[in-house]
Amino acid sequence: MSVSFDYDAAFSRNVGWVTQGEQQCLRGKRIAIAGMGGVGGSHLLTLARLGIGAFNIADFDTFDIVNFNRQAGATMSSLGRPKMAVLAERARDINPALDIRTFPEGVTLDNLERFLEGVDLYVDGLDFFAFDARRATFAACRRLGIPAITAAPLGMGTAVLAFLPDSLSFEDYFCLDGCDEEEMAIRFLLGLSPAMLQRGYLADPSRVNLAEHRGPSTVAACELCAGVTAVESLKILLGRGVVRPAPHGFQFDAYRQRFVRTWRPGGNRNPLQRIALWVARRQLRGMREAR
């Protein structure tokens, strides 16, 4: 059966939760996503189904079999292929009219301005440990007045922070300046999830090794990240609904069936965060000594 693509028909069942006019507004928006792995690939496909009309996407990696448990583009047929190319194909299979600009070198200091050119929103899909690229990208968003969202897949849930042009900045919230990589990892994790809802059901702590950039993951968390991010994106792009930017955040953990709103004025400088960071450092030392 041969069927020609029709945008209005393809996304007609979004209408009701959005108006027809709002759906056309989404069609005219461009979202930048850095990283096409665990969460980034799911972000792209989910936002494409929301009817977003244009994307800038960046990734330099290829699919490996260890990606199968969580990454939307990871299949036997995509092994060894560039993640960005695979996900761009899948997004265009949803909407052949998509305008996708690709950055196969990933995000770098040399291409950040081009990567964010004409962008209405940035969605973070970078690897947890890509601190240099993440800091540079959020700083550029701040400088250019671009809203930005990061949603972390934690355990079997997600923790979400939004950074708006007039809210607390990424750097002022996480306070990563002058930190070594291990300290940045601790501060990023605790800043994302002050409630740490995922901590109570980690079945095998030996699978967590910050020094080796290694930790367990689930597809449940990645898909929850994508769904929640799509809603936050819709609210930001359409200018309706409540968006609570940093230092506000929230975490939903499906395993524990818990939702918490977090508020950390001053980010990781907050007294409660300082205590949590001290405890986390002590626990990490204990885990290292036990190995």
Short mmCIF file of C-alpha atoms in Angstrom, two decimals:
data_model
loop_
_atom_site.label_atom_id
_atom_site.label_comp_id
_atom_site.label_asym_id
_atom_site.label_seq_id
_atom_site.Cartn_x
_atom_site.Cartn_y
_atom_site.Cartn_z
CA MET A 1 0.00 0.00 0.00
CA SER A 2 1.41 3.36 -1.03
CA VAL A 3 0.53 6.27 1.26
CA SER A 4 1.94 9.78 0.90
CA PHE A 5 2.98 11.61 4.05
CA ASP A 6 0.55 14.15 5.46
CA TYR A 7 1.70 16.11 8.53
CA ASP A 8 -1.78 17.06 9.67
CA ALA A 9 -3.01 13.45 9.50
CA ALA A 10 0.16 12.00 11.04
CA PHE A 11 -0.09 14.13 14.16
CA SER A 12 -3.85 14.69 14.29
CA ARG A 13 -4.20 12.63 17.45
CA ASN A 14 -2.01 15.05 19.37
CA VAL A 15 -4.80 17.57 18.82
CA GLY A 16 -7.05 17.70 21.82
CA TRP A 17 -4.12 17.88 24.21
CA VAL A 18 -2.85 20.69 22.01
CA THR A 19 -4.89 22.89 19.69
CA GLN A 20 -4.51 22.73 15.92
CA GLY A 21 -2.74 26.08 16.07
CA GLU A 22 -0.33 24.82 18.73
CA GLN A 23 0.44 21.73 16.66
CA GLN A 24 1.42 23.98 13.78
CA CYS A 25 3.53 26.01 16.20
CA LEU A 26 5.42 22.83 17.20
CA ARG A 27 5.91 22.07 13.51
CA GLY A 28 7.84 25.33 13.21
CA LYS A 29 10.18 24.70 16.16
CA ARG A 30 13.79 23.51 16.09
CA ILE A 31 15.27 21.49 18.96
CA ALA A 32 18.96 20.69 19.40
CA ILE A 33 19.88 17.34 20.98
CA ALA A 34 23.49 16.47 21.80
CA GLY A 35 23.98 12.71 22.10
CA MET A 36 21.99 9.99 20.33
CA GLY A 37 22.57 7.22 22.87
CA GLY A 38 20.51 6.10 25.85
CA VAL A 39 18.29 9.13 26.30
CA GLY A 40 19.16 11.19 23.23
CA GLY A 41 17.80 8.71 20.71
CA SER A 42 14.57 8.33 22.66
CA HIS A 43 14.29 12.12 22.92
CA LEU A 44 14.58 12.51 19.14
CA LEU A 45 11.96 9.88 18.28
CA THR A 46 9.53 11.06 20.97
CA LEU A 47 9.82 14.71 19.97
CA ALA A 48 9.45 13.76 16.30
CA ARG A 49 6.15 12.05 17.20
CA LEU A 50 5.12 15.20 19.05
CA GLY A 51 5.36 16.91 15.66
CA ILE A 52 8.49 19.02 16.14
CA GLY A 53 9.55 20.01 12.62
CA ALA A 54 13.31 20.53 12.86
CA PHE A 55 16.29 19.21 14.80
CA ASN A 56 20.01 19.73 15.19
CA ILE A 57 21.54 16.46 16.39
CA ALA A 58 25.12 15.59 17.32
CA ASP A 59 26.93 12.32 18.06
CA PHE A 60 30.26 10.76 17.04
CA ASP A 61 29.72 7.24 18.44
CA THR A 62 28.63 3.94 16.84
CA PHE A 63 26.28 1.27 18.17
CA ASP A 64 27.71 -1.63 20.18
CA ILE A 65 25.97 -4.71 21.57
CA VAL A 66 26.28 -3.34 25.13
CA ASN A 67 23.82 -0.60 24.07
CA PHE A 68 20.99 -3.09 23.47
CA ASN A 69 19.46 -2.87 26.95
CA ARG A 70 18.47 0.78 26.69
CA GLN A 71 19.24 2.65 23.45
CA ALA A 72 16.40 3.23 20.98
CA GLY A 73 18.56 2.72 17.89
CA ALA A 74 20.53 -0.32 19.08
CA THR A 75 19.64 -3.44 17.06
CA MET A 76 21.50 -6.19 15.24
CA SER A 77 21.07 -4.27 11.99
CA SER A 78 22.60 -1.10 13.45
CA LEU A 79 25.71 -2.67 15.03
CA GLY A 80 28.79 -0.66 14.11
CA ARG A 81 26.74 2.07 12.43
CA PRO A 82 26.89 5.73 13.54
CA LYS A 83 24.22 6.40 16.16
CA MET A 84 23.37 9.76 14.66
CA ALA A 85 22.78 8.36 11.17
CA VAL A 86 20.59 5.52 12.47
CA LEU A 87 18.43 7.83 14.58
CA ALA A 88 18.12 10.42 11.81
CA GLU A 89 16.81 7.67 9.50
CA ARG A 90 14.27 6.57 12.10
CA ALA A 91 13.11 10.10 12.77
CA ARG A 92 12.65 10.73 9.04
CA ASP A 93 10.70 7.48 8.82
CA ILE A 94 8.25 9.09 11.25
CA ASN A 95 8.23 12.45 9.47
CA PRO A 96 9.90 12.52 6.01
CA ALA A 97 9.56 16.32 5.99
CA LEU A 98 11.85 16.78 8.99
CA ASP A 99 14.64 19.33 8.67
CA ILE A 100 17.58 17.62 10.43
CA ARG A 101 21.02 19.18 10.63
CA THR A 102 23.66 16.67 11.68
CA PHE A 103 26.95 17.10 13.51
CA PRO A 104 28.90 13.82 13.20
CA GLU A 105 31.83 15.16 15.22
CA GLY A 106 29.59 15.62 18.27
CA VAL A 107 29.44 18.98 20.05
CA THR A 108 32.75 20.81 20.23
CA LEU A 109 33.94 24.31 21.02
CA ASP A 110 34.40 24.79 17.27
CA ASN A 111 30.83 23.93 16.26
CA LEU A 112 28.70 24.99 19.25
CA GLU A 113 27.55 28.22 17.64
CA ARG A 114 26.45 26.36 14.48
CA PHE A 115 24.89 23.56 16.55
CA LEU A 116 22.71 26.04 18.44
CA GLU A 117 21.95 28.33 15.48
CA GLY A 118 18.22 28.94 15.07
CA VAL A 119 17.38 26.65 18.00
CA ASP A 120 14.32 27.19 20.21
CA LEU A 121 15.29 24.63 22.87
CA TYR A 122 18.24 22.44 23.81
CA VAL A 123 17.69 18.91 25.17
CA ASP A 124 20.64 17.21 26.85
CA GLY A 125 21.36 13.66 25.69
CA LEU A 126 25.09 13.56 26.43
CA ASP A 127 26.74 10.70 28.26
CA PHE A 128 26.72 11.17 32.05
CA PHE A 129 30.50 11.64 32.12
CA ALA A 130 30.75 14.13 29.21
CA PHE A 131 31.29 17.01 31.61
CA ASP A 132 33.38 19.29 29.38
CA ALA A 133 30.94 19.09 26.47
CA ARG A 134 27.92 19.46 28.75
CA ARG A 135 29.29 22.50 30.58
CA ALA A 136 30.25 24.20 27.33
CA THR A 137 26.84 23.51 25.76
CA PHE A 138 24.83 24.78 28.73
CA ALA A 139 27.07 27.85 28.94
CA ALA A 140 26.44 28.56 25.26
CA CYS A 141 22.69 28.15 25.76
CA ARG A 142 22.85 30.62 28.60
CA ARG A 143 24.81 33.12 26.51
CA LEU A 144 22.39 32.78 23.57
CA GLY A 145 19.20 32.83 25.67
CA ILE A 146 18.17 29.27 24.76
CA PRO A 147 16.13 27.24 27.28
CA ALA A 148 17.71 23.88 28.15
CA ILE A 149 16.47 20.66 29.75
CA THR A 150 18.41 17.76 31.24
CA ALA A 151 16.66 14.54 32.28
CA ALA A 152 18.77 11.86 33.90
CA PRO A 153 17.90 8.13 33.71
CA LEU A 154 18.39 7.06 37.31
CA GLY A 155 17.53 3.51 38.37
CA MET A 156 14.02 2.98 37.05
CA GLY A 157 13.04 6.61 37.00
CA THR A 158 14.09 10.08 35.93
CA ALA A 159 15.25 13.32 37.52
CA VAL A 160 14.61 16.51 35.58
CA LEU A 161 16.01 20.05 35.65
CA ALA A 162 15.14 22.96 33.35
CA PHE A 163 17.42 25.95 32.87
CA LEU A 164 15.69 29.01 31.46
CA PRO A 165 17.42 32.21 30.31
CA ASP A 166 16.38 34.05 33.49
CA SER A 167 16.79 31.17 35.98
CA LEU A 168 19.81 29.94 37.90
CA SER A 169 22.49 28.83 35.43
CA PHE A 170 23.78 25.27 35.01
CA GLU A 171 27.19 26.26 36.38
CA ASP A 172 25.80 28.17 39.35
CA TYR A 173 23.56 25.22 40.21
CA PHE A 174 26.06 22.35 39.90
CA CYS A 175 29.21 24.30 40.96
CA LEU A 176 31.61 22.17 38.91
CA ASP A 177 34.37 24.74 38.44
CA GLY A 178 37.74 23.54 39.71
CA CYS A 179 36.54 19.98 40.44
CA ASP A 180 38.25 16.81 39.29
CA GLU A 181 36.20 14.30 37.29
CA GLU A 182 35.15 12.20 40.29
CA GLU A 183 33.96 15.24 42.20
CA MET A 184 32.08 16.49 39.13
CA ALA A 185 30.35 13.10 38.87
CA ILE A 186 29.27 13.26 42.52
CA ARG A 187 28.06 16.86 42.23
CA PHE A 188 26.22 16.19 38.98
CA LEU A 189 24.46 13.13 40.40
CA LEU A 190 23.47 14.79 43.68
CA GLY A 191 22.45 17.98 41.92
CA LEU A 192 20.20 16.07 39.56
CA SER A 193 18.59 13.98 42.26
CA PRO A 194 18.81 15.51 45.73
CA ALA A 195 16.20 12.97 46.88
CA MET A 196 18.22 9.99 45.50
CA LEU A 197 15.06 7.87 45.21
CA GLN A 198 16.97 5.27 43.19
CA ARG A 199 19.51 4.52 45.90
CA GLY A 200 17.43 2.11 47.97
CA TYR A 201 17.07 -0.69 45.41
CA LEU A 202 20.51 -0.89 43.77
CA ALA A 203 20.92 -4.67 43.71
CA ASP A 204 24.66 -4.87 42.99
CA PRO A 205 26.75 -1.85 44.08
CA SER A 206 29.86 -3.43 42.56
CA ARG A 207 28.47 -2.47 39.13
CA VAL A 208 29.00 1.23 39.94
CA ASN A 209 32.50 2.49 39.20
CA LEU A 210 32.86 6.22 38.57
CA ALA A 211 36.56 5.95 37.78
CA GLU A 212 35.81 3.52 34.95
CA HIS A 213 32.74 5.49 33.76
CA ARG A 214 30.61 2.43 34.47
CA GLY A 215 27.16 2.00 35.98
CA PRO A 216 23.94 0.03 35.47
CA SER A 217 21.10 1.35 33.31
CA THR A 218 17.55 0.48 32.27
CA VAL A 219 15.38 1.18 29.23
CA ALA A 220 12.55 2.06 31.63
CA ALA A 221 14.50 5.07 32.86
CA CYS A 222 15.43 6.21 29.33
CA GLU A 223 11.84 6.06 28.11
CA LEU A 224 10.59 7.91 31.20
CA CYS A 225 13.20 10.61 30.51
CA ALA A 226 11.91 11.01 26.97
CA GLY A 227 8.26 11.22 27.97
CA VAL A 228 8.82 13.75 30.72
CA THR A 229 11.16 15.82 28.57
CA ALA A 230 8.59 15.93 25.77
CA VAL A 231 6.04 17.42 28.17
CA GLU A 232 8.49 20.01 29.53
CA SER A 233 9.50 20.83 25.95
CA LEU A 234 5.88 21.31 24.92
CA LYS A 235 5.26 23.69 27.83
CA ILE A 236 8.37 25.75 27.09
CA LEU A 237 7.79 25.93 23.33
CA LEU A 238 4.08 26.75 23.60
CA GLY A 239 4.43 29.04 26.61
CA ARG A 240 1.71 27.35 28.62
CA GLY A 241 1.73 25.20 31.71
CA VAL A 242 3.99 25.57 34.73
CA VAL A 243 7.73 25.13 34.27
CA ARG A 244 9.71 25.30 37.50
CA PRO A 245 13.32 25.97 36.52
CA ALA A 246 16.43 25.33 38.58
CA PRO A 247 16.94 25.44 41.53
CA HIS A 248 13.58 23.62 41.33
CA GLY A 249 13.53 20.11 39.93
CA PHE A 250 11.65 16.86 40.24
CA GLN A 251 12.24 13.13 40.31
CA PHE A 252 9.88 10.27 39.55
CA ASP A 253 10.85 6.72 40.45
CA ALA A 254 8.58 4.08 38.95
CA TYR A 255 10.06 1.25 41.01
CA ARG A 256 9.27 2.98 44.28
CA GLN A 257 6.14 4.67 42.89
CA ARG A 258 7.30 7.98 44.27
CA PHE A 259 7.36 11.51 42.93
CA VAL A 260 9.19 14.35 44.67
CA ARG A 261 9.70 18.00 43.85
CA THR A 262 13.12 19.26 44.85
CA TRP A 263 14.26 22.79 45.67
CA ARG A 264 17.89 23.58 46.35
CA PRO A 265 18.49 27.37 46.44
CA GLY A 266 22.14 27.86 45.58
CA GLY A 267 22.31 24.39 44.05
CA ASN A 268 25.24 22.39 45.39
CA ARG A 269 26.17 25.31 47.67
CA ASN A 270 22.99 24.67 49.63
CA PRO A 271 23.72 23.41 53.19
CA LEU A 272 21.60 20.28 52.64
CA GLN A 273 23.52 19.53 49.46
CA ARG A 274 26.85 20.02 51.18
CA ILE A 275 25.90 17.41 53.76
CA ALA A 276 24.70 15.02 51.04
CA LEU A 277 27.93 15.53 49.09
CA TRP A 278 30.02 14.78 52.18
CA VAL A 279 28.06 11.56 52.76
CA ALA A 280 28.40 10.57 49.09
CA ARG A 281 32.17 11.07 49.13
CA ARG A 282 32.45 8.96 52.27
CA GLN A 283 30.32 6.19 50.79
CA LEU A 284 32.40 6.22 47.60
CA ARG A 285 35.60 5.83 49.58
CA GLY A 286 34.03 2.91 51.43
CA MET A 287 33.05 1.23 48.17
CA ARG A 288 36.58 1.62 46.81
CA GLU A 289 38.13 0.14 49.95
CA ALA A 290 35.73 -2.82 49.83
CA ARG A 291 36.81 -3.79 46.30
#
